[in-house]
Short mmCIF file of C-alpha atoms in Angstrom, two decimals:
data_model
loop_
_atom_site.label_atom_id
_atom_site.label_comp_id
_atom_site.label_asym_id
_atom_site.label_seq_id
_atom_site.Cartn_x
_atom_site.Cartn_y
_atom_site.Cartn_z
CA UNK A 316 -6.58 -4.62 -25.35
CA UNK A 317 -8.12 -1.81 -23.40
CA UNK A 318 -7.90 -2.10 -19.89
CA UNK A 319 -9.43 -0.03 -17.24
CA UNK A 320 -7.54 -0.08 -13.89
CA UNK A 321 -9.96 1.00 -10.93
CA UNK A 322 -8.41 2.24 -7.60
CA UNK A 323 -9.49 4.64 -4.68
CA UNK A 324 -7.92 7.84 -4.10
CA UNK A 325 -4.82 6.54 -1.46
CA UNK A 326 -1.37 5.73 -2.22
CA UNK A 327 -1.08 2.35 -0.50
CA UNK A 328 -3.97 1.35 -3.06
CA UNK A 329 -2.97 2.78 -6.14
CA UNK A 330 0.95 2.26 -6.09
CA UNK A 331 1.17 -1.60 -5.96
CA UNK A 332 -0.96 -1.87 -9.26
CA UNK A 333 1.22 0.70 -11.38
CA UNK A 334 3.90 -2.03 -12.32
CA UNK A 335 1.15 -4.21 -14.30
CA UNK A 336 -0.33 -1.03 -15.71
CA UNK A 337 3.16 -0.27 -17.11
CA UNK A 338 3.92 -3.78 -18.25
CA UNK A 339 0.21 -3.87 -20.41
CA UNK A 340 1.18 -0.34 -21.64
CA UNK A 341 4.61 -1.46 -22.61
CA UNK A 342 3.14 -4.47 -24.33
CA UNK A 343 1.04 -2.15 -26.41
CA UNK A 344 -2.38 -2.27 -24.81
CA UNK A 345 -4.25 0.95 -23.93
CA UNK A 346 -4.65 1.81 -20.25
CA UNK A 347 -6.98 4.19 -18.60
CA UNK A 348 -7.18 4.49 -14.84
CA UNK A 349 -10.49 5.21 -13.24
CA UNK A 350 -10.53 7.09 -9.74
CA UNK A 351 -12.08 9.97 -7.97
CA UNK A 352 -11.29 13.47 -9.40
CA UNK A 353 -8.74 14.30 -6.97
CA UNK A 354 -6.61 11.71 -7.94
CA UNK A 355 -5.65 13.08 -11.17
CA UNK A 356 -2.22 14.57 -10.32
CA UNK A 357 -0.95 11.48 -8.71
CA UNK A 358 -1.90 9.14 -11.62
CA UNK A 359 -0.55 11.53 -13.99
CA UNK A 360 2.68 11.37 -12.13
CA UNK A 361 2.71 7.68 -13.00
CA UNK A 362 2.72 8.39 -16.53
CA UNK A 363 -1.05 7.14 -17.15
CA UNK A 364 -4.39 8.77 -18.15
CA UNK A 365 -7.17 8.97 -15.90
CA UNK A 366 -10.97 9.35 -16.14
CA UNK A 367 -12.80 10.69 -12.98
CA UNK A 368 -15.56 8.69 -11.86
CA UNK A 369 -16.65 11.00 -9.13
CA UNK A 370 -16.06 14.33 -7.54
CA UNK A 371 -13.31 14.87 -4.93
CA UNK A 372 -13.03 12.09 -2.36
CA UNK A 373 -10.78 11.87 0.86
CA UNK A 374 -10.33 8.44 2.28
CA UNK A 375 -10.64 9.85 5.68
CA UNK A 376 -14.25 10.95 5.18
CA UNK A 377 -15.49 7.64 3.65
CA UNK A 378 -13.48 5.71 6.55
CA UNK A 379 -14.20 7.79 9.47
CA UNK A 380 -17.86 8.92 8.82
CA UNK A 381 -21.22 7.17 7.97
CA UNK A 382 -23.49 7.67 4.83
CA UNK A 383 -25.14 10.60 7.00
CA UNK A 384 -21.79 12.18 7.73
CA UNK A 385 -21.79 11.30 11.21
CA UNK A 386 -18.30 10.76 12.78
CA UNK A 387 -17.65 6.96 13.38
CA UNK A 388 -15.82 5.25 16.61
CA UNK A 389 -12.31 3.93 15.60
CA UNK A 390 -12.05 0.21 16.11
CA UNK A 391 -10.63 -0.96 19.76
CA UNK A 392 -9.22 -4.21 18.50
CA UNK A 393 -7.72 -5.54 15.23
CA UNK A 394 -10.59 -8.22 14.68
CA UNK A 395 -12.92 -5.05 14.36
CA UNK A 396 -10.51 -3.54 11.46
CA UNK A 397 -12.25 -5.74 8.76
CA UNK A 398 -15.87 -4.74 9.39
CA UNK A 399 -15.05 -1.05 9.47
CA UNK A 400 -12.73 -0.91 6.63
CA UNK A 401 -15.20 -2.92 4.45
CA UNK A 402 -17.92 -0.52 5.35
CA UNK A 403 -15.62 2.40 4.68
CA UNK A 404 -14.88 1.10 1.28
CA UNK A 405 -18.76 0.37 0.40
CA UNK A 406 -19.40 4.07 1.05
CA UNK A 407 -16.48 4.98 -1.29
CA UNK A 408 -18.05 2.27 -3.75
CA UNK A 409 -21.57 4.17 -3.49
CA UNK A 410 -20.09 7.49 -4.43
CA UNK A 411 -17.95 6.12 -7.33
CA UNK A 412 -20.49 3.28 -8.87
CA UNK A 413 -22.54 5.26 -11.09
CA UNK A 414 -19.61 7.10 -12.57
CA UNK A 415 -17.76 3.85 -13.05
CA UNK A 416 -20.49 1.72 -14.52
CA UNK A 417 -21.17 4.56 -17.04
CA UNK A 418 -17.30 4.78 -17.70
CA UNK A 419 -17.29 1.10 -18.47
CA UNK A 420 -20.27 1.33 -20.70
CA UNK A 421 -18.91 4.14 -22.95
CA UNK A 422 -15.09 3.46 -23.02
CA UNK A 423 -15.97 -0.43 -23.33
CA UNK A 424 -12.74 -1.87 -21.84
CA UNK A 425 -11.87 -5.58 -22.43
CA UNK A 426 -10.70 -6.11 -18.71
CA UNK A 427 -10.85 -4.47 -15.48
CA UNK A 428 -8.18 -4.71 -13.12
CA UNK A 429 -9.02 -3.48 -9.61
CA UNK A 430 -7.05 -3.39 -6.59
CA UNK A 431 -8.16 -5.65 -3.61
CA UNK A 432 -9.94 -2.87 -1.23
CA UNK A 433 -11.88 -0.44 -3.65
CA UNK A 434 -12.71 -3.17 -6.13
CA UNK A 435 -16.48 -3.08 -5.47
CA UNK A 436 -17.14 -0.73 -8.19
CA UNK A 437 -15.23 -2.70 -10.63
CA UNK A 438 -16.96 -5.86 -9.66
CA UNK A 439 -20.56 -4.34 -10.24
CA UNK A 440 -19.50 -2.45 -13.33
CA UNK A 441 -17.94 -5.43 -14.80
CA UNK A 442 -20.88 -7.72 -14.16
CA UNK A 443 -23.43 -5.19 -15.53
CA UNK A 444 -21.19 -4.74 -18.59
CA UNK A 445 -20.46 -8.13 -19.34
CA UNK A 446 -16.57 -7.43 -18.81
CA UNK A 447 -14.13 -9.90 -16.98
CA UNK A 448 -12.45 -8.41 -13.98
CA UNK A 449 -9.30 -9.23 -11.95
CA UNK A 450 -8.62 -8.25 -8.48
CA UNK A 451 -4.92 -7.50 -7.51
CA UNK A 452 -3.68 -7.76 -3.99
CA UNK A 453 -2.06 -4.65 -2.52
CA UNK A 454 0.46 -6.61 -0.32
CA UNK A 455 0.18 -8.92 2.61
CA UNK A 456 -2.69 -8.95 5.04
CA UNK A 457 -5.59 -7.97 3.08
CA UNK A 458 -8.46 -7.56 5.75
CA UNK A 459 -11.41 -9.59 5.50
CA UNK A 460 -13.69 -6.82 4.24
CA UNK A 461 -16.20 -8.56 1.88
CA UNK A 462 -18.99 -9.36 4.36
CA UNK A 463 -18.99 -5.91 5.34
CA UNK A 464 -18.98 -4.77 1.78
CA UNK A 465 -22.10 -6.93 0.76
CA UNK A 466 -24.01 -5.76 3.78
CA UNK A 467 -23.31 -1.98 3.31
CA UNK A 468 -23.73 -2.02 -0.27
CA UNK A 469 -26.94 -3.91 -0.10
CA UNK A 470 -29.32 -1.17 -1.61
CA UNK A 471 -26.76 -0.70 -4.74
CA UNK A 472 -26.61 -4.23 -5.39
CA UNK A 473 -30.37 -4.63 -5.27
CA UNK A 474 -30.42 -1.77 -7.82
CA UNK A 475 -28.39 -3.70 -10.35
CA UNK A 476 -30.00 -7.03 -9.56
CA UNK A 477 -27.37 -8.35 -7.54
CA UNK A 478 -27.34 -9.97 -4.07
CA UNK A 479 -23.75 -10.11 -3.48
CA UNK A 480 -20.57 -8.81 -4.99
CA UNK A 481 -19.37 -10.80 -8.08
CA UNK A 482 -16.35 -12.92 -7.76
CA UNK A 483 -13.42 -12.06 -9.90
CA UNK A 484 -12.27 -13.90 -12.88
CA UNK A 485 -8.83 -14.02 -11.72
CA UNK A 486 -7.11 -13.10 -8.81
CA UNK A 487 -3.38 -11.66 -8.81
CA UNK A 488 -1.36 -12.33 -5.24
CA UNK A 489 1.83 -10.35 -4.84
CA UNK A 490 2.25 -11.59 -1.73
CA UNK A 491 5.53 -13.77 -1.43
CA UNK A 492 4.68 -17.49 0.11
CA UNK A 493 6.92 -16.75 3.29
CA UNK A 494 4.64 -13.78 4.62
CA UNK A 495 1.03 -15.41 4.16
CA UNK A 496 -1.08 -18.31 2.96
CA UNK A 497 -1.41 -18.49 -0.91
CA UNK A 498 -4.87 -17.37 -2.25
CA UNK A 499 -6.46 -20.52 -3.70
CA UNK A 500 -6.22 -20.51 -7.66
CA UNK A 501 -4.36 -17.16 -7.33
CA UNK A 502 -1.81 -16.12 -9.89
CA UNK A 503 1.63 -15.16 -8.03
CA UNK A 504 3.14 -11.77 -9.21
CA UNK A 505 6.41 -10.49 -7.96
CA UNK A 506 5.70 -7.14 -5.65
CA UNK A 507 7.01 -4.36 -7.85
CA UNK A 508 7.53 -1.21 -5.65
CA UNK A 509 6.55 2.22 -7.19
CA UNK A 510 7.33 5.65 -5.82
CA UNK A 511 6.55 9.22 -7.06
CA UNK A 512 8.86 10.40 -9.55
CA UNK A 513 11.31 13.17 -8.64
CA UNK A 514 14.83 14.17 -8.33
CA UNK A 515 17.26 11.57 -6.56
CA UNK A 516 18.26 13.42 -3.18
CA UNK A 517 22.41 14.34 -3.43
CA UNK A 518 22.75 12.47 0.04
CA UNK A 519 21.73 9.21 -1.22
CA UNK A 520 24.99 9.05 -3.49
CA UNK A 521 27.37 10.53 -0.67
CA UNK A 522 29.62 8.14 0.80
CA UNK A 523 28.68 7.60 4.66
CA UNK A 524 30.90 6.87 7.62
CA UNK A 525 27.83 5.73 9.82
CA UNK A 526 24.80 3.73 9.43
CA UNK A 527 21.77 5.48 8.04
CA UNK A 528 18.29 4.85 9.16
CA UNK A 529 15.16 5.76 7.38
CA UNK A 530 12.35 6.55 10.03
CA UNK A 531 8.67 6.78 9.01
CA UNK A 532 5.05 6.31 10.05
CA UNK A 533 3.69 6.35 6.42
CA UNK A 534 1.43 9.15 4.94
CA UNK A 535 -1.50 8.42 7.36
CA UNK A 536 -0.73 8.16 10.84
CA UNK A 537 1.41 11.49 11.27
CA UNK A 538 -1.80 13.21 9.90
CA UNK A 539 -4.03 11.46 12.20
CA UNK A 540 -2.49 12.33 15.48
CA UNK A 541 0.72 10.38 15.30
CA UNK A 542 3.20 13.13 15.01
CA UNK A 543 4.20 13.26 18.69
CA UNK A 544 4.97 9.76 18.27
CA UNK A 545 7.30 10.09 15.25
CA UNK A 546 9.07 12.73 17.15
CA UNK A 547 9.37 10.66 20.32
CA UNK A 548 10.90 7.90 18.09
CA UNK A 549 13.57 10.34 16.41
CA UNK A 550 14.69 11.68 19.84
CA UNK A 551 15.32 8.06 21.01
CA UNK A 552 17.02 7.06 17.86
CA UNK A 553 19.00 10.38 17.68
CA UNK A 554 21.43 9.06 20.69
CA UNK A 555 22.55 6.29 18.06
CA UNK A 556 25.83 6.55 16.22
CA UNK A 557 23.84 6.56 12.98
CA UNK A 558 22.33 8.94 10.36
CA UNK A 559 18.80 9.50 10.36
CA UNK A 560 16.31 10.23 7.30
CA UNK A 561 12.67 11.20 8.28
CA UNK A 562 10.19 10.38 5.74
CA UNK A 563 6.99 12.59 6.73
CA UNK A 564 4.65 14.99 4.90
CA UNK A 565 6.46 18.20 4.14
CA UNK A 566 3.72 20.20 5.80
CA UNK A 567 4.09 18.40 9.03
CA UNK A 568 7.68 19.44 9.32
CA UNK A 569 7.52 23.10 11.01
CA UNK A 570 5.23 21.08 13.44
CA UNK A 571 7.82 18.85 14.83
CA UNK A 572 9.98 21.11 16.77
CA UNK A 573 14.01 20.94 16.92
CA UNK A 574 15.08 17.54 15.65
CA UNK A 575 18.44 15.63 16.47
CA UNK A 576 21.47 16.83 15.03
CA UNK A 577 22.07 13.35 13.04
CA UNK A 578 19.14 14.09 10.75
CA UNK A 579 20.17 14.22 7.21
CA UNK A 580 16.79 14.71 5.73
CA UNK A 581 13.28 15.14 6.58
CA UNK A 582 10.06 15.72 4.33
CA UNK A 583 8.25 13.53 1.92
CA UNK A 584 10.56 10.87 0.35
CA UNK A 585 9.90 8.50 -2.56
CA UNK A 586 10.85 5.09 -0.89
CA UNK A 587 11.96 3.45 -4.13
CA UNK A 588 14.47 6.56 -4.77
CA UNK A 589 15.97 6.85 -1.14
CA UNK A 590 16.27 3.27 0.04
CA UNK A 591 19.25 2.20 -1.86
CA UNK A 592 20.89 5.02 0.27
CA UNK A 593 19.99 3.77 3.72
CA UNK A 594 20.96 0.57 6.02
CA UNK A 595 17.88 -0.22 7.71
CA UNK A 596 14.35 1.18 8.21
CA UNK A 597 12.07 1.98 11.37
CA UNK A 598 8.53 2.03 10.41
CA UNK A 599 4.75 1.53 11.30
CA UNK A 600 4.13 -1.90 9.35
CA UNK A 601 2.06 -0.45 6.42
CA UNK A 602 2.41 -3.43 3.73
CA UNK A 603 3.91 -0.99 1.29
CA UNK A 604 6.56 0.20 3.18
CA UNK A 605 7.26 -3.22 4.56
CA UNK A 606 7.41 -4.79 0.93
CA UNK A 607 9.30 -1.83 -0.63
CA UNK A 608 12.04 -2.32 2.13
CA UNK A 609 12.16 -5.84 1.46
CA UNK A 610 12.65 -5.81 -2.16
CA UNK A 611 15.51 -3.65 -1.20
CA UNK A 612 16.90 -6.47 1.26
CA UNK A 613 16.73 -4.30 4.42
CA UNK A 614 16.56 -5.06 7.84
CA UNK A 615 13.28 -3.38 9.62
CA UNK A 616 12.00 -2.51 13.00
CA UNK A 617 8.38 -2.69 12.68
CA UNK A 618 6.04 -0.93 15.22
CA UNK A 619 2.73 -2.22 13.77
CA UNK A 620 -0.33 -0.05 14.02
CA UNK A 621 -3.96 -1.14 14.08
CA UNK A 622 -5.17 -2.81 10.67
CA UNK A 623 -1.45 -3.75 9.83
CA UNK A 624 -0.60 -7.38 8.24
CA UNK A 625 0.07 -9.09 11.85
CA UNK A 626 0.77 -12.55 10.32
CA UNK A 627 3.14 -11.40 7.85
CA UNK A 628 5.13 -9.23 10.54
CA UNK A 629 5.09 -12.30 12.72
CA UNK A 630 6.61 -14.51 10.10
CA UNK A 631 9.12 -12.15 9.00
CA UNK A 632 10.16 -11.47 12.68
CA UNK A 633 10.21 -15.34 13.25
CA UNK A 634 12.62 -15.55 10.00
CA UNK A 635 14.84 -13.09 11.63
CA UNK A 636 14.52 -10.57 8.92
CA UNK A 637 12.93 -7.61 11.28
CA UNK A 638 12.17 -6.87 14.81
CA UNK A 639 9.02 -6.31 16.05
CA UNK A 640 7.91 -4.21 18.75
CA UNK A 641 4.44 -4.02 20.16
CA UNK A 642 3.09 -0.04 20.50
CA UNK A 643 2.02 -0.81 23.92
CA UNK A 644 5.42 -2.32 24.77
CA UNK A 645 7.39 0.53 22.73
CA UNK A 646 10.03 2.30 25.12
CA UNK A 647 13.28 4.48 24.12
CA UNK A 648 15.56 1.54 25.74
CA UNK A 649 13.63 -1.19 23.89
CA UNK A 650 13.51 1.05 20.19
CA UNK A 651 17.46 1.48 20.96
CA UNK A 652 18.12 -2.19 21.88
CA UNK A 653 16.13 -3.48 18.65
CA UNK A 654 17.81 -0.85 16.24
CA UNK A 655 21.02 -1.59 17.51
CA UNK A 656 20.75 -5.15 17.01
CA UNK A 657 19.66 -4.77 13.54
CA UNK A 658 23.00 -2.53 12.69
CA UNK A 659 25.35 -4.86 14.80
CA UNK A 660 24.07 -8.49 13.79
CA UNK A 661 24.42 -9.30 10.38
CA UNK A 662 22.01 -11.95 10.27
CA UNK A 663 19.29 -9.40 9.91
CA UNK A 664 20.66 -8.18 6.66
CA UNK A 665 21.23 -11.68 5.58
CA UNK A 666 17.53 -12.70 6.21
CA UNK A 667 16.17 -9.73 4.77
CA UNK A 668 18.24 -10.40 1.52
CA UNK A 669 16.93 -13.70 1.27
CA UNK A 670 13.13 -12.40 1.61
CA UNK A 671 14.15 -10.08 -1.35
CA UNK A 672 15.78 -13.08 -3.49
CA UNK A 673 12.47 -14.89 -2.98
CA UNK A 674 10.50 -11.95 -3.97
CA UNK A 675 12.71 -11.57 -7.16
CA UNK A 676 11.98 -15.41 -8.23
CA UNK A 677 8.08 -14.63 -8.67
CA UNK A 678 6.78 -13.65 -12.01
CA UNK A 679 7.03 -10.10 -13.04
CA UNK A 680 4.12 -8.05 -14.16
CA UNK A 681 5.75 -8.56 -17.77
CA UNK A 682 5.19 -12.13 -17.16
CA UNK A 683 1.39 -11.55 -16.33
CA UNK A 684 0.59 -9.91 -19.79
CA UNK A 685 0.29 -13.05 -21.72
CA UNK A 686 -1.94 -14.46 -18.92
CA UNK A 687 -4.37 -11.55 -18.95
CA UNK A 688 -4.42 -11.82 -22.97
CA UNK A 689 -5.46 -15.28 -22.62
CA UNK A 690 -8.18 -14.30 -20.01
CA UNK A 691 -9.56 -11.89 -22.33
CA UNK A 692 -9.14 -14.16 -25.28
CA UNK A 693 -11.69 -16.69 -23.71
#
């Protein structure tokens, strides 16, 4: 088979679908990734070829500006996030649609796999070219973006004779049952983390006499004004009897000022490479970060930002695998208490490992290859 993988230019969108792409490639199928031109280096780093369906696109531009380039006001509540996010991905689709339709017509894939945010281009291109397509969730807590997508894309849909986005022929859901309501009729699949390749840091293999914490606010939040918050977290956590690993973009490190002496590493860290050398994680609640930590069986302190999977985070807190702190309630004292409890009470680690084991029991990406082969055969 020839499979086209459609994605937007963002790590949290592309990384969760790499495992299935690898499984298809390992089974002898031809895989091609469709994405904006500036995503080429990331795709090549994952060992897959890519076709550019547009020029360079930055997600902050389509999310933060309307079609005319005017800045948009950030949502004031979590409930408003679905509409703004859907409109943003519609603007991404508007810029990638013609290139994707043309690529499908020329490359003639047997199947299109699209992640569950920038799938609009894949849905339209598949319908126009008579190709089945699959929607692949990127983790727990997908926002309700379809109504806003349909509204914002009305002109493009009408141009192709459509009044709404076509439904997927199959939905792949990589959220473990513990963390969310199952999508009706969806095919479950194990979440398999992917991280950018690179050398394993020496400190990961070094024996440690203190617990080691990884601290991160993800790839977007520090660049969008969240760096001072990260510095405040580190200053508070620096008083613990623990080692700190700080995952942040390399170019932001000089802007952080003097860091606690307990920091053993700072800069961009591939989570799949370094989590085996950590005992717990403090982070922003991004679904990719959270799921990668869970697959490693690590307890977490989660400070969820806007648009994060609040339901899944709540269920994990209730289950006892994480501690949740609302941003408006965050104080150095509360952060120290929550993090100290994670390190002192074995129950958090036990619950986290239970979630890890539940994830491992779900079908692997390799198990889904025959499912997709049967879908195409029909």
